[in-house]
Structure formats: structure tokens, C-alpha cells
Amino acid sequence: MSNNSNGWANPAPAGLVALGVACFIFFALLSGKVTPGAMPLMGCWLIGGFVVQVCVGLIELKENQMTGGNVFLYFSAFFMLVGGLEFFVKYFAIVKEWSLPLDATIDGWAWLVLAFCLVLWTPAYFKGTSILATIVILVDIAVVQVAFLDLGVLSPTFKVTAAYPLLFAGILAMYLSSALILNNAYGKTILPITKPWIKDSTPVSAGNTKKM
């Protein structure tokens, strides 16, 4: 996460809020808490998250945060923008009863790439706060299952097991976002931020959850 006192302020709290929104939306969808009628509204929220995360990703890259900048960029594009647009497409396909049904298997192939990369990038987060590393691991679990669900490898019963890791990831994202804002505002620890699993030469502080 960016933490340059002479440049841009740390945009990570906003990015984490957007991540939390996406996690809760996909939890609601996968767990059956909402009907297909919610798809256009879910699409609107995800497109809003795209705007936030693309800004965060660019600022992270400007501040030389390679891992966080790249992750936020591809989250903004594929999880947020593509996900949001697909909700509109799938909704109108249902409502208009398109004669050529959508083949959602292609989503599985695309999600497989995202899952593969996210899992392989995950160890980069072990040098930041363990809360953030846990969030990434929970998203890993969900994304892998979503990819295999869309490919038809897993049965629909696995939707619930993909949903709850996203719920917990969203809760942790809200906590970490709040901790960064409050600790920075007061210049001391209001909400504790956990230490990294792998020690780094730069300590984790209230305004620095490095490597996101």
C-alpha cells in the first residue's frame, strides 16, 4: 500500500471499501440471498467500485507499490468493470429470453486465469499485515471455486462454500480500511493492525500495510 508522505496519500482504505462491497455483492449472489432481479443494481455497485479501484491502482503504481498497484488494476478491470457489465448482459438475456443462450463457461476460463495469478501472487502479501494476507487467501478460496463452478467442474452446491470466504474477506476489508483511517487520523493505534507473517526490514505502522 502506498505511504509516501511527500507525495500521494495512501488510497488503500478506499480500495478496501470497494473490495468489501464486491465481496458482499458476490456473497449475496452465491448464497442465494438475492434474486436475479438484483443484477442491474449489483452491476451499478461494481462499476462504482471500478472507478475507485482503478484510481487506487494508478496511485499505488505511482508510489512504486508494484504488487498493490497491479492487483488493484486487474481487480478494477475484471472483478469490477467486467463483473458489473456482465450482470447487465445476463439480466437482459433472462428478461428478453435471447434465442441464443449465453454460454457462461467462458467466464470460468477467464476466472481461471484470475484465480491462478492471484494464488501465485499471494505470498507477496505475507510481508504485509497478516489481516491483508488473510483477506487475499479468502478471496483465493472463493475465486478458485467460482472458476470451477463456471466451468461446470463443481456442482452448484459449492456456491455456498465460495460465498462465505467472500463474506469474511469483506468484513476484514472493512476493519482494515477503518484501522488505516483512524490510526492515521489520531497518529496512534486506535484499531490494531496485525504484524506480517514474514518479517520485513520496514515495520508495519498505522499508515503502512506494505505490499498491497
PDB file of C-alpha atoms in Angstrom:
ATOM      1  CA  MET A   1       0.000   0.000   0.000  1.00  0.00           C
ATOM      2  CA  SER A   2       1.196   3.464  -0.817  1.00  0.00           C
ATOM      3  CA  ASN A   3       2.648   5.501   2.040  1.00  0.00           C
ATOM      4  CA  ASN A   4       4.643   8.416   0.662  1.00  0.00           C
ATOM      5  CA  SER A   5       4.454  11.414   2.986  1.00  0.00           C
ATOM      6  CA  ASN A   6       5.893  13.659   0.255  1.00  0.00           C
ATOM      7  CA  GLY A   7       3.508  12.535  -2.474  1.00  0.00           C
ATOM      8  CA  TRP A   8       0.074  10.994  -2.748  1.00  0.00           C
ATOM      9  CA  ALA A   9      -1.785   9.984   0.402  1.00  0.00           C
ATOM     10  CA  ASN A  10      -2.472   6.283   0.994  1.00  0.00           C
ATOM     11  CA  PRO A  11      -5.524   5.365  -1.166  1.00  0.00           C
ATOM     12  CA  ALA A  12      -5.795   1.828   0.205  1.00  0.00           C
ATOM     13  CA  PRO A  13      -8.747   2.477   2.580  1.00  0.00           C
ATOM     14  CA  ALA A  14     -10.973   3.441  -0.362  1.00  0.00           C
ATOM     15  CA  GLY A  15      -9.779   0.421  -2.328  1.00  0.00           C
ATOM     16  CA  LEU A  16     -10.588  -1.849   0.608  1.00  0.00           C
ATOM     17  CA  VAL A  17     -14.098  -0.405   0.870  1.00  0.00           C
ATOM     18  CA  ALA A  18     -14.627  -1.174  -2.828  1.00  0.00           C
ATOM     19  CA  LEU A  19     -13.286  -4.680  -2.269  1.00  0.00           C
ATOM     20  CA  GLY A  20     -15.672  -5.122   0.669  1.00  0.00           C
ATOM     21  CA  VAL A  21     -18.632  -4.031  -1.463  1.00  0.00           C
ATOM     22  CA  ALA A  22     -17.674  -6.536  -4.183  1.00  0.00           C
ATOM     23  CA  CYS A  23     -17.222  -9.331  -1.639  1.00  0.00           C
ATOM     24  CA  PHE A  24     -20.638  -8.696  -0.091  1.00  0.00           C
ATOM     25  CA  ILE A  25     -22.309  -8.492  -3.513  1.00  0.00           C
ATOM     26  CA  PHE A  26     -20.845 -11.797  -4.666  1.00  0.00           C
ATOM     27  CA  PHE A  27     -21.659 -13.357  -1.282  1.00  0.00           C
ATOM     28  CA  ALA A  28     -25.299 -12.318  -1.648  1.00  0.00           C
ATOM     29  CA  LEU A  29     -25.430 -13.723  -5.178  1.00  0.00           C
ATOM     30  CA  LEU A  30     -23.668 -17.024  -4.490  1.00  0.00           C
ATOM     31  CA  SER A  31     -25.520 -17.690  -1.231  1.00  0.00           C
ATOM     32  CA  GLY A  32     -28.929 -17.061  -2.783  1.00  0.00           C
ATOM     33  CA  LYS A  33     -29.683 -14.008  -0.632  1.00  0.00           C
ATOM     34  CA  VAL A  34     -30.820 -12.076  -3.713  1.00  0.00           C
ATOM     35  CA  THR A  35     -32.718 -12.984  -6.882  1.00  0.00           C
ATOM     36  CA  PRO A  36     -31.606 -12.356 -10.499  1.00  0.00           C
ATOM     37  CA  GLY A  37     -33.726  -9.208 -10.311  1.00  0.00           C
ATOM     38  CA  ALA A  38     -30.895  -7.610  -8.333  1.00  0.00           C
ATOM     39  CA  MET A  39     -28.394  -7.996 -11.179  1.00  0.00           C
ATOM     40  CA  PRO A  40     -28.645  -4.470 -12.667  1.00  0.00           C
ATOM     41  CA  LEU A  41     -28.243  -2.894  -9.225  1.00  0.00           C
ATOM     42  CA  MET A  42     -25.277  -5.151  -8.444  1.00  0.00           C
ATOM     43  CA  GLY A  43     -23.762  -4.095 -11.752  1.00  0.00           C
ATOM     44  CA  CYS A  44     -24.075  -0.426 -10.792  1.00  0.00           C
ATOM     45  CA  TRP A  45     -22.271  -1.009  -7.482  1.00  0.00           C
ATOM     46  CA  LEU A  46     -19.450  -2.930  -9.134  1.00  0.00           C
ATOM     47  CA  ILE A  47     -18.935  -0.242 -11.759  1.00  0.00           C
ATOM     48  CA  GLY A  48     -18.706   2.286  -8.916  1.00  0.00           C
ATOM     49  CA  GLY A  49     -16.056   0.067  -7.345  1.00  0.00           C
ATOM     50  CA  PHE A  50     -14.202   0.035 -10.663  1.00  0.00           C
ATOM     51  CA  VAL A  51     -13.808   3.819 -10.520  1.00  0.00           C
ATOM     52  CA  VAL A  52     -12.371   3.628  -7.001  1.00  0.00           C
ATOM     53  CA  GLN A  53     -10.020   0.743  -7.632  1.00  0.00           C
ATOM     54  CA  VAL A  54      -8.580   1.985 -10.921  1.00  0.00           C
ATOM     55  CA  CYS A  55      -7.669   5.249  -9.155  1.00  0.00           C
ATOM     56  CA  VAL A  56      -6.120   3.325  -6.257  1.00  0.00           C
ATOM     57  CA  GLY A  57      -4.159   1.091  -8.615  1.00  0.00           C
ATOM     58  CA  LEU A  58      -2.679   4.034 -10.529  1.00  0.00           C
ATOM     59  CA  ILE A  59      -1.690   5.860  -7.334  1.00  0.00           C
ATOM     60  CA  GLU A  60      -0.122   2.670  -5.943  1.00  0.00           C
ATOM     61  CA  LEU A  61       1.952   2.276  -9.113  1.00  0.00           C
ATOM     62  CA  LYS A  62       2.992   5.935  -8.966  1.00  0.00           C
ATOM     63  CA  GLU A  63       4.188   5.306  -5.401  1.00  0.00           C
ATOM     64  CA  ASN A  64       6.221   2.299  -6.614  1.00  0.00           C
ATOM     65  CA  GLN A  65       3.941  -0.271  -4.960  1.00  0.00           C
ATOM     66  CA  MET A  66       4.160  -2.953  -7.639  1.00  0.00           C
ATOM     67  CA  THR A  67       2.062  -5.679  -6.009  1.00  0.00           C
ATOM     68  CA  GLY A  68      -0.775  -3.475  -4.819  1.00  0.00           C
ATOM     69  CA  GLY A  69      -0.876  -1.381  -7.957  1.00  0.00           C
ATOM     70  CA  ASN A  70      -1.133  -4.368 -10.259  1.00  0.00           C
ATOM     71  CA  VAL A  71      -3.666  -6.213  -8.097  1.00  0.00           C
ATOM     72  CA  PHE A  72      -5.933  -3.177  -7.825  1.00  0.00           C
ATOM     73  CA  LEU A  73      -5.681  -2.606 -11.582  1.00  0.00           C
ATOM     74  CA  TYR A  74      -6.765  -6.083 -12.535  1.00  0.00           C
ATOM     75  CA  PHE A  75      -9.361  -6.210  -9.773  1.00  0.00           C
ATOM     76  CA  SER A  76     -10.805  -2.937 -11.100  1.00  0.00           C
ATOM     77  CA  ALA A  77     -10.920  -4.202 -14.675  1.00  0.00           C
ATOM     78  CA  PHE A  78     -12.034  -7.812 -14.334  1.00  0.00           C
ATOM     79  CA  PHE A  79     -13.753  -8.168 -10.962  1.00  0.00           C
ATOM     80  CA  MET A  80     -15.419  -4.747 -11.017  1.00  0.00           C
ATOM     81  CA  LEU A  81     -15.938  -3.443 -14.560  1.00  0.00           C
ATOM     82  CA  VAL A  82     -16.334  -6.763 -16.393  1.00  0.00           C
ATOM     83  CA  GLY A  83     -18.312  -8.228 -13.483  1.00  0.00           C
ATOM     84  CA  GLY A  84     -20.632  -5.226 -13.420  1.00  0.00           C
ATOM     85  CA  LEU A  85     -21.207  -5.205 -17.169  1.00  0.00           C
ATOM     86  CA  GLU A  86     -21.851  -8.954 -17.183  1.00  0.00           C
ATOM     87  CA  PHE A  87     -24.639  -8.536 -14.640  1.00  0.00           C
ATOM     88  CA  PHE A  88     -26.437  -6.242 -17.115  1.00  0.00           C
ATOM     89  CA  VAL A  89     -25.857  -8.642 -20.015  1.00  0.00           C
ATOM     90  CA  LYS A  90     -27.050 -11.689 -18.067  1.00  0.00           C
ATOM     91  CA  TYR A  91     -30.088  -9.831 -16.734  1.00  0.00           C
ATOM     92  CA  PHE A  92     -31.258  -8.774 -20.203  1.00  0.00           C
ATOM     93  CA  ALA A  93     -30.550 -12.249 -21.561  1.00  0.00           C
ATOM     94  CA  ILE A  94     -33.010 -13.602 -18.984  1.00  0.00           C
ATOM     95  CA  VAL A  95     -35.620 -10.884 -19.410  1.00  0.00           C
ATOM     96  CA  LYS A  96     -35.537 -10.844 -23.226  1.00  0.00           C
ATOM     97  CA  GLU A  97     -35.226 -14.635 -23.477  1.00  0.00           C
ATOM     98  CA  TRP A  98     -32.480 -14.480 -26.081  1.00  0.00           C
ATOM     99  CA  SER A  99     -32.812 -17.236 -28.668  1.00  0.00           C
ATOM    100  CA  LEU A 100     -29.101 -17.984 -28.405  1.00  0.00           C
ATOM    101  CA  PRO A 101     -28.446 -18.702 -24.702  1.00  0.00           C
ATOM    102  CA  LEU A 102     -25.339 -17.254 -23.081  1.00  0.00           C
ATOM    103  CA  ASP A 103     -22.517 -19.757 -22.613  1.00  0.00           C
ATOM    104  CA  ALA A 104     -21.191 -18.812 -19.176  1.00  0.00           C
ATOM    105  CA  THR A 105     -18.434 -21.417 -19.455  1.00  0.00           C
ATOM    106  CA  ILE A 106     -16.230 -18.721 -20.968  1.00  0.00           C
ATOM    107  CA  ASP A 107     -16.420 -16.921 -17.615  1.00  0.00           C
ATOM    108  CA  GLY A 108     -14.891 -19.983 -15.995  1.00  0.00           C
ATOM    109  CA  TRP A 109     -11.908 -19.872 -18.357  1.00  0.00           C
ATOM    110  CA  ALA A 110     -11.363 -16.187 -17.607  1.00  0.00           C
ATOM    111  CA  TRP A 111     -11.815 -16.653 -13.847  1.00  0.00           C
ATOM    112  CA  LEU A 112      -9.288 -19.486 -14.026  1.00  0.00           C
ATOM    113  CA  VAL A 113      -6.603 -17.042 -15.169  1.00  0.00           C
ATOM    114  CA  LEU A 114      -7.519 -14.580 -12.406  1.00  0.00           C
ATOM    115  CA  ALA A 115      -7.515 -17.345  -9.797  1.00  0.00           C
ATOM    116  CA  PHE A 116      -4.198 -18.779 -10.982  1.00  0.00           C
ATOM    117  CA  CYS A 117      -2.453 -15.395 -10.883  1.00  0.00           C
ATOM    118  CA  LEU A 118      -3.968 -14.337  -7.557  1.00  0.00           C
ATOM    119  CA  VAL A 119      -2.920 -17.584  -5.861  1.00  0.00           C
ATOM    120  CA  LEU A 120       0.631 -17.307  -7.203  1.00  0.00           C
ATOM    121  CA  TRP A 121       0.852 -13.639  -6.151  1.00  0.00           C
ATOM    122  CA  THR A 122      -0.478 -14.317  -2.644  1.00  0.00           C
ATOM    123  CA  PRO A 123       2.930 -14.933  -0.969  1.00  0.00           C
ATOM    124  CA  ALA A 124       3.851 -11.315  -1.790  1.00  0.00           C
ATOM    125  CA  TYR A 125       1.288 -10.327   0.847  1.00  0.00           C
ATOM    126  CA  PHE A 126       2.958 -12.358   3.587  1.00  0.00           C
ATOM    127  CA  LYS A 127       5.348  -9.430   4.144  1.00  0.00           C
ATOM    128  CA  GLY A 128       2.465  -7.055   4.907  1.00  0.00           C
ATOM    129  CA  THR A 129      -0.070  -7.118   7.718  1.00  0.00           C
ATOM    130  CA  SER A 130      -1.453 -10.612   8.273  1.00  0.00           C
ATOM    131  CA  ILE A 131      -5.006  -9.199   8.100  1.00  0.00           C
ATOM    132  CA  LEU A 132      -4.416  -8.293   4.468  1.00  0.00           C
ATOM    133  CA  ALA A 133      -2.788 -11.653   3.759  1.00  0.00           C
ATOM    134  CA  THR A 134      -5.847 -13.377   5.245  1.00  0.00           C
ATOM    135  CA  ILE A 135      -8.170 -11.290   3.041  1.00  0.00           C
ATOM    136  CA  VAL A 136      -6.236 -12.343  -0.056  1.00  0.00           C
ATOM    137  CA  ILE A 137      -6.287 -16.026   0.936  1.00  0.00           C
ATOM    138  CA  LEU A 138     -10.060 -15.906   1.500  1.00  0.00           C
ATOM    139  CA  VAL A 139     -10.527 -14.307  -1.925  1.00  0.00           C
ATOM    140  CA  ASP A 140      -8.254 -17.024  -3.370  1.00  0.00           C
ATOM    141  CA  ILE A 141     -10.542 -19.720  -1.991  1.00  0.00           C
ATOM    142  CA  ALA A 142     -13.642 -18.082  -3.446  1.00  0.00           C
ATOM    143  CA  VAL A 143     -12.192 -17.215  -6.859  1.00  0.00           C
ATOM    144  CA  VAL A 144     -10.869 -20.725  -7.457  1.00  0.00           C
ATOM    145  CA  GLN A 145     -14.306 -22.170  -6.683  1.00  0.00           C
ATOM    146  CA  VAL A 146     -16.094 -19.596  -8.870  1.00  0.00           C
ATOM    147  CA  ALA A 147     -13.817 -20.519 -11.776  1.00  0.00           C
ATOM    148  CA  PHE A 148     -14.597 -24.229 -11.401  1.00  0.00           C
ATOM    149  CA  LEU A 149     -18.314 -23.522 -10.893  1.00  0.00           C
ATOM    150  CA  ASP A 150     -18.494 -21.627 -14.177  1.00  0.00           C
ATOM    151  CA  LEU A 151     -16.521 -24.362 -15.919  1.00  0.00           C
ATOM    152  CA  GLY A 152     -19.003 -26.939 -14.637  1.00  0.00           C
ATOM    153  CA  VAL A 153     -16.311 -28.848 -12.745  1.00  0.00           C
ATOM    154  CA  LEU A 154     -18.013 -28.180  -9.401  1.00  0.00           C
ATOM    155  CA  SER A 155     -21.714 -28.666  -8.741  1.00  0.00           C
ATOM    156  CA  PRO A 156     -23.903 -25.662  -7.795  1.00  0.00           C
ATOM    157  CA  THR A 157     -23.844 -26.844  -4.164  1.00  0.00           C
ATOM    158  CA  PHE A 158     -20.361 -25.335  -3.919  1.00  0.00           C
ATOM    159  CA  LYS A 159     -21.763 -21.828  -4.378  1.00  0.00           C
ATOM    160  CA  VAL A 160     -22.244 -21.537  -0.625  1.00  0.00           C
ATOM    161  CA  THR A 161     -18.667 -22.622   0.113  1.00  0.00           C
ATOM    162  CA  ALA A 162     -17.486 -19.930  -2.294  1.00  0.00           C
ATOM    163  CA  ALA A 163     -19.820 -17.336  -0.762  1.00  0.00           C
ATOM    164  CA  TYR A 164     -18.730 -17.372   2.873  1.00  0.00           C
ATOM    165  CA  PRO A 165     -14.999 -16.763   2.318  1.00  0.00           C
ATOM    166  CA  LEU A 166     -16.064 -13.617   0.466  1.00  0.00           C
ATOM    167  CA  LEU A 167     -18.254 -12.545   3.377  1.00  0.00           C
ATOM    168  CA  PHE A 168     -15.356 -12.895   5.828  1.00  0.00           C
ATOM    169  CA  ALA A 169     -12.957 -11.183   3.391  1.00  0.00           C
ATOM    170  CA  GLY A 170     -15.388  -8.259   3.128  1.00  0.00           C
ATOM    171  CA  ILE A 171     -15.619  -7.938   6.918  1.00  0.00           C
ATOM    172  CA  LEU A 172     -11.829  -7.946   7.277  1.00  0.00           C
ATOM    173  CA  ALA A 173     -11.520  -5.391   4.453  1.00  0.00           C
ATOM    174  CA  MET A 174     -13.891  -3.045   6.322  1.00  0.00           C
ATOM    175  CA  TYR A 175     -11.875  -3.474   9.513  1.00  0.00           C
ATOM    176  CA  LEU A 176      -8.508  -2.839   7.853  1.00  0.00           C
ATOM    177  CA  SER A 177      -9.853   0.181   5.986  1.00  0.00           C
ATOM    178  CA  SER A 178     -11.189   1.645   9.248  1.00  0.00           C
ATOM    179  CA  ALA A 179      -7.931   0.917  11.072  1.00  0.00           C
ATOM    180  CA  LEU A 180      -5.876   2.738   8.441  1.00  0.00           C
ATOM    181  CA  ILE A 181      -8.128   5.805   8.519  1.00  0.00           C
ATOM    182  CA  LEU A 182      -8.481   6.075  12.311  1.00  0.00           C
ATOM    183  CA  ASN A 183      -4.866   5.264  13.169  1.00  0.00           C
ATOM    184  CA  ASN A 184      -3.630   7.820  10.659  1.00  0.00           C
ATOM    185  CA  ALA A 185      -6.084  10.499  11.838  1.00  0.00           C
ATOM    186  CA  TYR A 186      -5.095  10.151  15.501  1.00  0.00           C
ATOM    187  CA  GLY A 187      -1.425   9.340  14.970  1.00  0.00           C
ATOM    188  CA  LYS A 188      -1.667   6.281  17.190  1.00  0.00           C
ATOM    189  CA  THR A 189      -3.166   2.818  17.243  1.00  0.00           C
ATOM    190  CA  ILE A 190      -6.926   3.034  17.631  1.00  0.00           C
ATOM    191  CA  LEU A 191      -7.633  -0.275  15.886  1.00  0.00           C
ATOM    192  CA  PRO A 192      -4.687  -2.709  15.944  1.00  0.00           C
ATOM    193  CA  ILE A 193      -3.113  -3.843  12.691  1.00  0.00           C
ATOM    194  CA  THR A 194      -1.543  -7.263  12.901  1.00  0.00           C
ATOM    195  CA  LYS A 195       2.109  -7.953  12.154  1.00  0.00           C
ATOM    196  CA  PRO A 196       3.251  -9.668   8.947  1.00  0.00           C
ATOM    197  CA  TRP A 197       3.800 -13.414   8.761  1.00  0.00           C
ATOM    198  CA  ILE A 198       7.216 -12.811   7.188  1.00  0.00           C
ATOM    199  CA  LYS A 199       9.359 -10.118   8.774  1.00  0.00           C
ATOM    200  CA  ASP A 200      10.438  -7.206   6.613  1.00  0.00           C
ATOM    201  CA  SER A 201      13.026  -4.506   7.259  1.00  0.00           C
ATOM    202  CA  THR A 202      10.240  -1.883   7.185  1.00  0.00           C
ATOM    203  CA  PRO A 203       7.869  -2.171  10.188  1.00  0.00           C
ATOM    204  CA  VAL A 204       4.109  -2.131   9.697  1.00  0.00           C
ATOM    205  CA  SER A 205       2.648   1.104  11.070  1.00  0.00           C
ATOM    206  CA  ALA A 206      -0.751   2.762  11.236  1.00  0.00           C
ATOM    207  CA  GLY A 207      -0.414   4.158   7.744  1.00  0.00           C
ATOM    208  CA  ASN A 208       1.598   1.391   6.115  1.00  0.00           C
ATOM    209  CA  THR A 209       0.282  -2.049   5.243  1.00  0.00           C
ATOM    210  CA  LYS A 210       3.021  -2.620   2.754  1.00  0.00           C
ATOM    211  CA  LYS A 211       2.805  -4.697  -0.393  1.00  0.00           C
ATOM    212  CA  MET A 212      -0.875  -4.304  -1.213  1.00  0.00           C
TER     213      MET A 212
END
